[in-house]
Amino acid sequence: MQALGFMFDSEHEKTYIEYIFRDSLSVKIKTIGENPGHKQSGQYVWPAAKALAEYLMDHRSEGLYSTAKSIVEMGSGCGIGGIVAAKVLPSCSSLILTDYDPGALALIADNIALNEVGATCTTSFLEWGNLEAAESKAVAGSV
């Protein structure tokens, strides 16, 4: 059964927002907005998602980021973090962007295509708190 908080978010009009990060990296995101307000939907671009993308830009040549082969992003929302990772982490050949919300998963798929990162990015349903499923996806490196 789908959580009630997500029931009507897919019905909202979509908009396209372009984010320009350091080094002029451009990411276009299809979303229902930038201000989630009182809603808890992943179909918005949350401030933490932009912060994650900026963090990856700043630390992409450090430690695990520079050698990562497979990444599972839990709760990807619109997918901005995973899409930036796909663009700036050349050693990573498999990024699985997950969410619990089917509407968010559809947006992620659209955003993967929009940003031409489909060679490395896929989407997958993942329920928060299901660590075993997340570990299994990470070990397999695919959905």
Coordinates of C-alpha atoms in Angstrom, one line a residue:
M1 CA 0.0 0.0 0.0
Q2 CA 1.3 3.4 -1.0
A3 CA 1.8 6.0 1.8
L4 CA -0.9 8.6 1.9
G5 CA 1.5 11.5 1.8
F6 CA 2.5 10.6 -1.7
M7 CA -1.0 10.0 -3.2
F8 CA -1.5 13.3 -4.9
D9 CA 2.0 14.7 -5.5
S10 CA 2.2 13.0 -8.9
E11 CA -0.8 15.1 -10.0
H12 CA 1.0 18.4 -9.5
E13 CA 2.3 20.3 -12.5
K14 CA 5.9 19.6 -13.2
T15 CA 8.5 22.2 -13.9
Y16 CA 12.2 22.1 -15.0
I17 CA 14.9 23.7 -13.0
E18 CA 18.5 24.0 -14.0
Y19 CA 21.2 23.9 -11.3
I20 CA 24.6 25.2 -12.0
F21 CA 27.3 23.8 -9.7
R22 CA 31.0 24.5 -9.3
D23 CA 33.0 24.1 -12.5
S24 CA 29.9 25.0 -14.4
L25 CA 28.3 21.5 -14.1
S26 CA 24.7 21.8 -15.2
V27 CA 22.0 19.5 -14.0
K28 CA 18.4 19.8 -15.2
I29 CA 15.7 18.4 -12.9
K30 CA 12.0 17.8 -13.6
T31 CA 10.2 18.4 -10.3
I32 CA 7.1 19.8 -8.7
G33 CA 9.0 22.6 -7.1
E34 CA 11.9 23.7 -4.8
N35 CA 9.9 24.4 -1.7
P36 CA 8.4 21.3 0.0
G37 CA 6.7 23.3 2.6
H38 CA 4.7 21.0 4.9
K39 CA 4.7 18.0 2.5
Q40 CA 7.2 15.2 2.9
S41 CA 7.5 14.2 -0.8
G42 CA 10.6 13.3 -2.7
Q43 CA 9.1 14.9 -5.8
Y44 CA 10.5 18.3 -4.6
V45 CA 14.1 19.3 -4.7
W46 CA 15.0 19.4 -1.0
P47 CA 17.8 21.7 0.3
A48 CA 19.7 18.6 1.5
A49 CA 19.7 17.2 -2.0
K50 CA 21.4 20.3 -3.3
A51 CA 23.8 20.2 -0.4
L52 CA 24.7 16.5 -1.2
A53 CA 25.4 17.5 -4.8
E54 CA 27.7 20.4 -3.7
Y55 CA 29.4 18.1 -1.2
L56 CA 30.1 15.5 -4.0
M57 CA 31.5 18.3 -6.2
D58 CA 33.8 19.5 -3.4
H59 CA 35.1 16.0 -2.4
R60 CA 34.9 14.0 -5.6
S61 CA 38.7 13.3 -5.6
E62 CA 38.9 12.3 -2.0
G63 CA 38.8 8.8 -0.4
L64 CA 36.0 6.5 -1.3
Y65 CA 34.5 9.0 -3.7
S66 CA 37.5 8.8 -6.0
T67 CA 37.4 5.0 -6.2
A68 CA 33.7 4.1 -5.7
K69 CA 32.5 1.5 -8.2
S70 CA 28.9 1.1 -7.1
I71 CA 26.7 3.6 -5.2
V72 CA 23.2 3.1 -3.8
E73 CA 21.5 6.4 -2.9
M74 CA 18.7 5.9 -0.4
G75 CA 15.8 8.3 -0.8
S76 CA 16.9 9.9 -4.0
G77 CA 13.8 12.1 -4.4
C78 CA 14.2 13.8 -7.8
G79 CA 17.7 12.3 -8.2
I80 CA 19.9 15.3 -8.2
G81 CA 22.5 13.8 -5.9
G82 CA 22.9 10.6 -7.9
I83 CA 22.9 12.4 -11.2
V84 CA 25.7 14.7 -10.0
A85 CA 27.6 11.6 -8.7
A86 CA 27.2 10.0 -12.2
K87 CA 28.7 13.1 -13.8
V88 CA 31.6 13.7 -11.4
L89 CA 32.7 10.3 -10.2
P90 CA 34.3 8.6 -13.2
S91 CA 35.3 5.4 -11.4
C92 CA 31.6 4.7 -10.5
S93 CA 30.0 2.4 -13.1
S94 CA 26.7 1.7 -11.2
L95 CA 24.5 4.2 -9.4
I96 CA 21.2 2.9 -8.1
L97 CA 18.9 5.8 -7.2
T98 CA 16.1 4.5 -4.8
D99 CA 12.9 5.8 -3.4
Y100 CA 9.8 4.5 -1.7
D101 CA 7.5 6.8 -3.7
P102 CA 6.5 5.6 -7.2
G103 CA 6.0 9.2 -8.3
A104 CA 9.5 10.1 -7.3
L105 CA 10.9 7.0 -9.1
A106 CA 9.2 8.2 -12.3
L107 CA 10.7 11.6 -11.9
I108 CA 14.2 10.1 -11.2
A109 CA 13.9 8.0 -14.4
D110 CA 12.9 11.2 -16.4
N111 CA 15.8 13.1 -14.9
I112 CA 18.3 10.3 -15.6
A113 CA 17.2 10.5 -19.3
L114 CA 17.2 14.3 -19.3
N115 CA 20.8 14.4 -18.0
E116 CA 22.0 11.5 -20.2
V117 CA 23.4 9.4 -17.4
G118 CA 21.4 6.3 -18.2
A119 CA 24.6 4.3 -18.9
T120 CA 25.4 4.3 -15.2
C121 CA 22.2 5.2 -13.4
T122 CA 19.1 3.0 -12.7
T123 CA 16.2 3.3 -10.3
S124 CA 14.8 0.9 -7.8
F125 CA 12.1 0.8 -5.2
L126 CA 13.5 0.7 -1.7
E127 CA 11.7 1.0 1.6
W128 CA 13.4 3.1 4.3
G129 CA 14.6 0.9 7.1
N130 CA 15.1 -2.2 5.0
L131 CA 18.9 -2.4 5.4
E132 CA 19.1 -5.9 4.1
A133 CA 17.5 -4.8 0.7
A134 CA 19.9 -1.8 0.5
E135 CA 22.9 -4.0 1.2
S136 CA 21.8 -6.5 -1.4
K137 CA 21.4 -3.8 -4.0
A138 CA 24.9 -2.4 -3.2
V139 CA 26.6 -5.8 -3.3
A140 CA 24.9 -6.8 -6.6
G141 CA 25.6 -3.4 -8.1
S142 CA 22.3 -3.5 -10.0
V143 CA 18.6 -3.7 -9.5

